Amino acid sequence: MTKTQVAALLPMISLGGSAVLMLLLISVKRMHGLITALTISGFCAALFMLFSIRPFLPIDVTGLIVMDGPAFIYTAIILGSGLVASAIGYGYLERQNEHKEEFYLLLLLASTGASVLSAASHFTSFFLGIELLSVSIYTMSAYITARPRSVEAGAKYLILAGMSSAFLLFGMASLYGETGVMGFADIAEALRGGPASPTILAGLVMIVVSVGFKLALVPFHLWAADVYEGAPAPAVAFIASVSKAGAFAVVFRFYSTAGFHSIEDVGVIFTSLAVASMFAGSLLALLQENVKRLLAYSSIAHMGYLLISLIARGDGAARAGAIYIAAYAVTSLGAFGVIASLSTERGDADRLGDFRGIAWSRPWTAAVFGAMMLSLAGLPLTAGFIGKFLIVASGVGKGLWTMVMSLVITSVISLFAYLRVVMEMFRTEEASFVNGIAPLDSYLLGILMLGLFMMGVYPAPIISAVDSLIALK
Amino acid sequence: MLVIFLVFIPMIGGLIAWAAERVGPSWPRRVALFALVLDLIITIAVLPPIPPSRGGWLAEFRADWIPAIGATIHLAIDGMSLLLVILTLFLGMISVLCSWTEIRGRVGFFHFNLLWTLSGIIGVFTALDMLVFYFFWELMLIPMYLLINIWGHENRVYASYKFFIFTQAGGLLMLVAMLALYFIHREQTGAATFGYADLLGTRLSSEMGMLLMLGFFAAFGVKIPALFLHTWLPDAHTEAPTAGSVILAGLLLKTGAYGLLRFLIPLFTDAAEAFAPVGMSIGTAGILYGAVLAFSQKDLKRLVAYTSISHMGFVLLGAFAGNELSLQGCIMQMLGHGLSTGALFIIVGVIQERMHTRDMERMSGLWQAMPRMGGFALFFGLASLGLPGMANFVAEFLVLIGSFRISVPLTVIASLGLIASAVYSLWMVQRVFHGSPSDAAPPDLSFRETIVLLAMMLPTLWLGLFPQTALTVSSPSIETIAAHGTNDRAGSMGIEEGRMR
């Protein structure tokens, strides 16, 4: 391994290193503030390392990991979101009667897993990344042991994610058995020979199932609502941003580099998954009384939209996907950040009624939450608008009319769900929430909202940065 | 550079107005009024007064926005935009004034929403980049939604939902069509751009052109509103606070008509020509449908709302007739309808504020108690029915002679709408202001209200008596559109030759 190759791994190494350091520290003495600060500096260090290897991209590391432009983008999104999620976690955990420190440990490990995923170019790193991510998320979901729902969420995720890992392994084994290779590029080479055999197709379908589970695509979405509802808000913020970014990054790379886009059936499978997710997600979101469940269904619909960029392929689609994920991460972090900051040790502020009238009693919190809802709906001034615009553009550019029209129809449907939340905030009755928001949380939410508007109003810098990175393959 | 100020001043004014609530409840109103007056001064005084020849712009602003996809912030103003921007600012001021006593709660946030809606509308009237146009198109929805949802009447939640969903659905279809146009243009020329002038020359196959045109029509047709896409309108207009109704009827509907004239017809000339018979029929049907339904309403505000459908039917008819006369009629109708219907909504608002009802069965003989108000109501009722000497007459007359060259049967049917409008207007005045006086004796118009209605009376008369002032300003834009127009051969006789009196 050369020095550059080691350097390419530095972001992941610094995340893992911080986790080990914290493990030792916790065993000596529990200090919530210090641990949070360490976590945040761990993320900052990783980000610094990431940006310092920017001139050397793309770097191929032992065939397992490739640190190229897209990997850089997704790793940056993951690190940034992880940082914000841990900051959200601080205020939230401070109010809980639990051991607080291990949460950050899990958060760091999960982020490491997601970073590995975003740079994975081989089945081994694919599997390792996904397991590292999933195992940490089981525990994060069940973190508040005093709440039965939280434990239930963890157990549910554990069982279903275990299933999906089994599928993934079986799928990988089938592909390996048929082709004899495990690197994405090698598989593409092996497939070039002729029509895919049934074993390859079966293996591929199993991988799709597993990935569909991670992204919560219909019909593999059954865990999403329960986990979102039961898991503590900072963990959900993490799942919605980091976990989705990592999973999407690896799917995008796998689909576009392993040569499967040439198999027509795979496109059909993804199209039907996308359309089903859009419709089921936005229709079921309408029925929810719980904001976290509502956001869970909304995330299902959003992952459906995101698949448009997967199928459209090409540089424009890669840009659309990356920016959509970034916008979605900012939005989810903001939305769950608000929920976390309003939550108490009794439970999360996740009923629709909890938001009644907060536009009048706490206008700034309501402004942040409202902005996030509008961003989810894809309305202008917000990042969600730019994301949705680019996605529609990539779909229209490739003539994916079924998906684009489904997007249009389901966007209108899901508007009901988001407007319901906005309307609830503007109801004139007195607010049910009176507790104040910690200063750290309010700064954080302010920054997120600012970022949301910056991306929505003047997206040129971020688009050109993404473009220049995507070219580095 | 000036054009961007036109958009930004209301935005900044809105933020200041919101903050000014801390100083005192009347300060948001003053700030809002000041911002609009300032904007109007810039519009009227600073822009070059004489419209340049065909295709030119009075003022233009261009800056990079998202270079990677070829989107620029390109705003420009020509005669047609100028008239509509002036209307926007004028009705904006009227809205601030007419809600002076009606809106008592959350005054700052109210004016913030009001000004941001106006800013979005001005953006729509000036945008020359399709993406910027879409941006403003969507931007004006959210504050309008909040205006209805927070300050509206009994059934406001339902109405605001319906308004938002309808317009958003239309808007998304337009976005898809817009993107398809963008990619087709890029394929043909290799240039990625959303610029209006560039996209104008895109060659489209007839099926594709028709599909894209329908995508745009979905957005504009909802706003105008065309018959079958109109069902949001009676609810939204009725439930909105007075200022909201004035802006909805006076301005928001005009954005649809403007989009039709500025974008749909020039961009999809062939498709629009093929669609013209359908479009004109929908317009004509809307004229009669709106009039008949207006007549059968018990709710005074709903009555006025339905008259909007009827009046905007003329705009649809004129736009698809597509010659200079009918297009000029469209512009006049936009101005005239904005003024007369806005004024009627204010009158309804005043009545509701005093009597706490909009039910016409509980009103009778109000002239006794409110003679001044009765006079104004009669005036604007007559304006609305198209009495000669007022703006609506000129507008409807122009549309009818324009469309007469295209389709005699439709024109004949559409002119029946004039009779129907006389029926509902006079019936309304008779019902509310004549007859035996009821027990309630609400106070007559206050000084402020009188000024507001007077201010709306003058331009209505002016446009009716001296329509040439406005026609001269808009004629260069209209010539450009008519050159693309659906039936330009039939309507070659321009305004200049057929001088209107």
Coordinates of N, CA and C in Angstrom, one line a residue, chain A residues 99-203:
Chain A
H99 N -27.5 5.7 30.3 CA -26.1 6.0 30.0 C -26.1 6.7 28.7
K100 N -25.4 7.8 28.7 CA -25.4 8.6 27.4 C -24.3 8.3 26.5
E101 N -23.1 8.0 27.0 CA -21.9 8.1 26.2 C -21.8 7.0 25.1
E102 N -22.4 5.9 25.3 CA -22.2 4.8 24.3 C -22.9 5.2 23.0
F103 N -23.9 6.0 23.0 CA -24.6 6.4 21.8 C -23.6 7.0 20.8
Y104 N -22.7 7.8 21.3 CA -21.7 8.4 20.3 C -20.8 7.4 19.7
L105 N -20.5 6.4 20.5 CA -19.6 5.3 20.0 C -20.3 4.6 18.9
L106 N -21.6 4.3 19.1 CA -22.3 3.6 18.0 C -22.4 4.5 16.8
L107 N -22.6 5.8 17.1 CA -22.8 6.8 16.0 C -21.5 6.8 15.1
L108 N -20.4 6.8 15.8 CA -19.1 6.9 15.1 C -18.9 5.6 14.3
L109 N -19.2 4.5 14.9 CA -19.0 3.2 14.2 C -19.9 3.1 13.0
A110 N -21.2 3.5 13.2 CA -22.1 3.5 12.1 C -21.7 4.4 10.9
S111 N -21.1 5.5 11.3 CA -20.7 6.4 10.2 C -19.5 5.8 9.5
T112 N -18.6 5.1 10.3 CA -17.5 4.5 9.6 C -18.1 3.5 8.6
G113 N -19.1 2.7 9.0 CA -19.6 1.7 8.1 C -20.2 2.4 6.9
A114 N -20.9 3.5 7.1 CA -21.5 4.2 5.9 C -20.4 4.7 5.0
S115 N -19.3 5.2 5.6 CA -18.3 5.8 4.7 C -17.7 4.6 3.9
V116 N -17.5 3.5 4.5 CA -16.9 2.3 3.8 C -17.9 2.0 2.6
L117 N -19.2 2.0 2.9 CA -20.2 1.7 1.9 C -20.0 2.7 0.7
S118 N -19.9 3.9 1.0 CA -19.9 4.9 0.0 C -18.7 4.8 -0.9
A119 N -17.6 4.1 -0.4 CA -16.4 3.9 -1.3 C -16.2 2.5 -1.7
A120 N -17.2 1.6 -1.4 CA -17.0 0.2 -1.6 C -17.0 -0.1 -3.1
S121 N -16.1 -0.9 -3.6 CA -16.1 -1.3 -5.0 C -15.9 -2.8 -5.1
H122 N -16.3 -3.5 -4.0 CA -16.0 -4.9 -3.9 C -17.0 -5.5 -2.9
F123 N -17.4 -6.8 -3.2 CA -18.4 -7.4 -2.3 C -18.0 -7.4 -0.8
T124 N -16.7 -7.6 -0.6 CA -16.3 -7.7 0.8 C -16.5 -6.4 1.5
S125 N -16.1 -5.3 0.9 CA -16.3 -4.0 1.6 C -17.8 -3.6 1.6
F126 N -18.5 -4.0 0.6 CA -20.0 -3.8 0.6 C -20.6 -4.4 1.8
F127 N -20.3 -5.7 2.0 CA -20.9 -6.4 3.1 C -20.4 -5.9 4.5
L128 N -19.1 -5.7 4.6 CA -18.6 -5.2 5.9 C -19.2 -3.9 6.2
G129 N -19.3 -3.0 5.2 CA -19.9 -1.7 5.5 C -21.3 -1.8 6.0
I130 N -22.1 -2.6 5.3 CA -23.5 -2.7 5.6 C -23.7 -3.3 7.0
E131 N -22.9 -4.3 7.3 CA -23.0 -4.9 8.6 C -22.6 -3.9 9.7
L132 N -21.5 -3.2 9.5 CA -21.1 -2.3 10.5 C -22.2 -1.2 10.8
L133 N -22.8 -0.8 9.7 CA -23.8 0.2 9.8 C -25.0 -0.4 10.5
S134 N -25.5 -1.6 10.1 CA -26.7 -2.1 10.6 C -26.6 -2.4 12.1
V135 N -25.5 -3.1 12.5 CA -25.4 -3.5 13.9 C -25.4 -2.3 14.8
S136 N -24.7 -1.2 14.4 CA -24.8 -0.1 15.2 C -26.2 0.5 15.3
I137 N -26.9 0.4 14.2 CA -28.2 1.0 14.2 C -29.2 0.2 15.0
Y138 N -29.1 -1.1 15.1 CA -29.9 -1.9 16.0 C -29.9 -1.3 17.4
T139 N -28.6 -1.1 17.8 CA -28.5 -0.7 19.2 C -28.9 0.8 19.4
M140 N -28.6 1.6 18.4 CA -29.1 3.0 18.5 C -30.6 3.1 18.6
S141 N -31.3 2.2 17.8 CA -32.7 2.3 17.8 C -33.3 1.9 19.2
A142 N -32.6 0.9 19.8 CA -33.1 0.4 21.1 C -32.5 1.1 22.2
Y143 N -31.9 2.3 22.0 CA -31.0 2.9 23.0 C -31.7 3.3 24.3
I144 N -33.0 3.8 24.2 CA -33.7 4.2 25.4 C -34.4 3.0 25.9
T145 N -33.7 2.3 26.7 CA -34.3 1.0 27.2 C -35.5 1.1 28.0
A146 N -35.7 2.3 28.6 CA -36.9 2.5 29.5 C -38.2 2.6 28.6
R147 N -38.0 2.8 27.3 CA -39.2 2.9 26.5 C -39.4 1.6 25.7
P148 N -40.5 0.9 26.0 CA -40.7 -0.4 25.3 C -40.7 -0.2 23.7
R149 N -41.2 0.9 23.3 CA -41.3 1.1 21.8 C -39.9 1.1 21.2
S150 N -39.0 1.7 22.0 CA -37.6 1.8 21.4 C -37.0 0.5 21.3
V151 N -37.2 -0.4 22.3 CA -36.6 -1.7 22.3 C -37.3 -2.5 21.2
E152 N -38.6 -2.3 21.0 CA -39.3 -3.0 20.0 C -38.7 -2.6 18.6
A153 N -38.4 -1.3 18.5 CA -37.9 -0.8 17.2 C -36.6 -1.5 16.9
G154 N -35.7 -1.6 18.0 CA -34.4 -2.2 17.8 C -34.6 -3.7 17.4
A155 N -35.5 -4.4 18.1 CA -35.6 -5.8 17.8 C -36.2 -6.0 16.4
K156 N -37.1 -5.2 16.0 CA -37.7 -5.3 14.7 C -36.6 -5.1 13.6
Y157 N -35.8 -4.1 13.8 CA -34.7 -3.8 12.9 C -33.7 -4.9 12.8
L158 N -33.4 -5.4 14.0 CA -32.5 -6.5 14.1 C -32.9 -7.7 13.3
I159 N -34.2 -8.1 13.5 CA -34.6 -9.3 12.8 C -34.7 -9.1 11.3
L160 N -35.3 -8.0 10.9 CA -35.4 -7.8 9.4 C -34.1 -7.5 8.8
A161 N -33.2 -6.8 9.5 CA -31.9 -6.5 8.9 C -31.1 -7.8 8.8
G162 N -31.3 -8.7 9.8 CA -30.6 -9.9 9.7 C -31.0 -10.7 8.5
M163 N -32.3 -10.7 8.2 CA -32.9 -11.4 7.0 C -32.2 -10.8 5.8
S164 N -32.2 -9.5 5.8 CA -31.7 -8.8 4.6 C -30.2 -9.1 4.4
S165 N -29.5 -9.2 5.5 CA -28.0 -9.5 5.3 C -27.9 -10.9 4.7
A166 N -28.8 -11.8 5.2 CA -28.7 -13.2 4.7 C -29.0 -13.2 3.1
F167 N -30.0 -12.4 2.7 CA -30.2 -12.3 1.3 C -29.0 -11.7 0.6
L168 N -28.4 -10.7 1.2 CA -27.3 -10.1 0.5 C -26.2 -11.1 0.3
L169 N -25.9 -11.9 1.4 CA -24.8 -12.8 1.3 C -25.1 -13.9 0.2
F170 N -26.4 -14.4 0.3 CA -26.7 -15.4 -0.7 C -26.6 -14.8 -2.1
G171 N -27.0 -13.6 -2.3 CA -26.9 -13.0 -3.6 C -25.5 -12.9 -4.1
M172 N -24.7 -12.4 -3.2 CA -23.2 -12.2 -3.5 C -22.6 -13.6 -3.8
A173 N -23.0 -14.6 -3.0 CA -22.4 -15.9 -3.3 C -22.8 -16.5 -4.6
S174 N -24.1 -16.2 -5.0 CA -24.5 -16.7 -6.3 C -23.7 -16.0 -7.4
L175 N -23.6 -14.7 -7.3 CA -22.8 -14.0 -8.3 C -21.4 -14.5 -8.4
Y176 N -20.8 -14.7 -7.2 CA -19.4 -15.1 -7.1 C -19.3 -16.5 -7.7
G177 N -20.3 -17.4 -7.4 CA -20.2 -18.7 -7.9 C -20.3 -18.8 -9.4
E178 N -21.0 -17.9 -10.0 CA -21.1 -17.9 -11.4 C -20.0 -17.2 -12.2
T179 N -19.5 -16.1 -11.6 CA -18.5 -15.3 -12.3 C -17.1 -15.6 -11.7
G180 N -17.0 -15.9 -10.5 CA -15.7 -16.2 -9.9 C -15.0 -14.9 -9.4
V181 N -15.6 -13.8 -9.5 CA -15.0 -12.5 -9.0 C -15.9 -11.8 -8.1
M182 N -15.4 -10.8 -7.3 CA -16.2 -10.1 -6.4 C -16.1 -8.6 -6.5
G183 N -15.1 -8.1 -7.3 CA -15.0 -6.7 -7.5 C -16.1 -6.2 -8.5
F184 N -16.6 -5.0 -8.3 CA -17.7 -4.6 -9.2 C -17.3 -4.5 -10.6
A185 N -16.1 -4.0 -10.8 CA -15.6 -3.8 -12.2 C -15.4 -5.2 -12.9
D186 N -14.9 -6.1 -12.1 CA -14.6 -7.5 -12.6 C -15.9 -8.2 -13.0
I187 N -16.9 -7.9 -12.2 CA -18.2 -8.5 -12.5 C -18.7 -8.0 -13.8
A188 N -18.6 -6.7 -14.0 CA -19.0 -6.1 -15.3 C -18.3 -6.8 -16.4
E189 N -17.0 -7.0 -16.2 CA -16.2 -7.7 -17.2 C -16.7 -9.1 -17.5
A190 N -17.0 -9.8 -16.5 CA -17.5 -11.2 -16.6 C -18.8 -11.3 -17.3
L191 N -19.6 -10.2 -17.0 CA -21.0 -10.2 -17.6 C -21.0 -9.9 -19.1
R192 N -19.9 -9.3 -19.5 CA -20.0 -8.8 -20.9 C -20.1 -9.9 -21.9
G193 N -19.8 -11.1 -21.5 CA -19.8 -12.2 -22.4 C -21.1 -12.5 -23.1
G194 N -22.2 -12.5 -22.5 CA -23.5 -12.8 -23.1 C -24.6 -12.6 -22.2
P195 N -25.8 -13.2 -22.5 CA -26.9 -13.0 -21.6 C -26.7 -13.6 -20.2
A196 N -27.3 -12.9 -19.3 CA -27.0 -13.3 -17.9 C -27.7 -14.7 -17.6
S197 N -27.1 -15.5 -16.9 CA -27.7 -16.8 -16.5 C -28.7 -16.6 -15.4
P198 N -29.6 -17.6 -15.2 CA -30.6 -17.5 -14.1 C -29.9 -17.3 -12.8
T199 N -28.8 -18.0 -12.5 CA -28.2 -17.8 -11.2 C -27.8 -16.4 -11.0
I200 N -27.2 -15.8 -12.0 CA -26.8 -14.4 -11.8 C -28.1 -13.5 -11.6
L201 N -29.1 -13.7 -12.3 CA -30.3 -13.0 -12.1 C -30.9 -13.2 -10.7
A202 N -30.9 -14.4 -10.3 CA -31.4 -14.7 -8.9 C -30.5 -14.0 -7.9
G203 N -29.2 -14.1 -8.1 CA -28.3 -13.4 -7.1 C -28.6 -11.9 -7.1

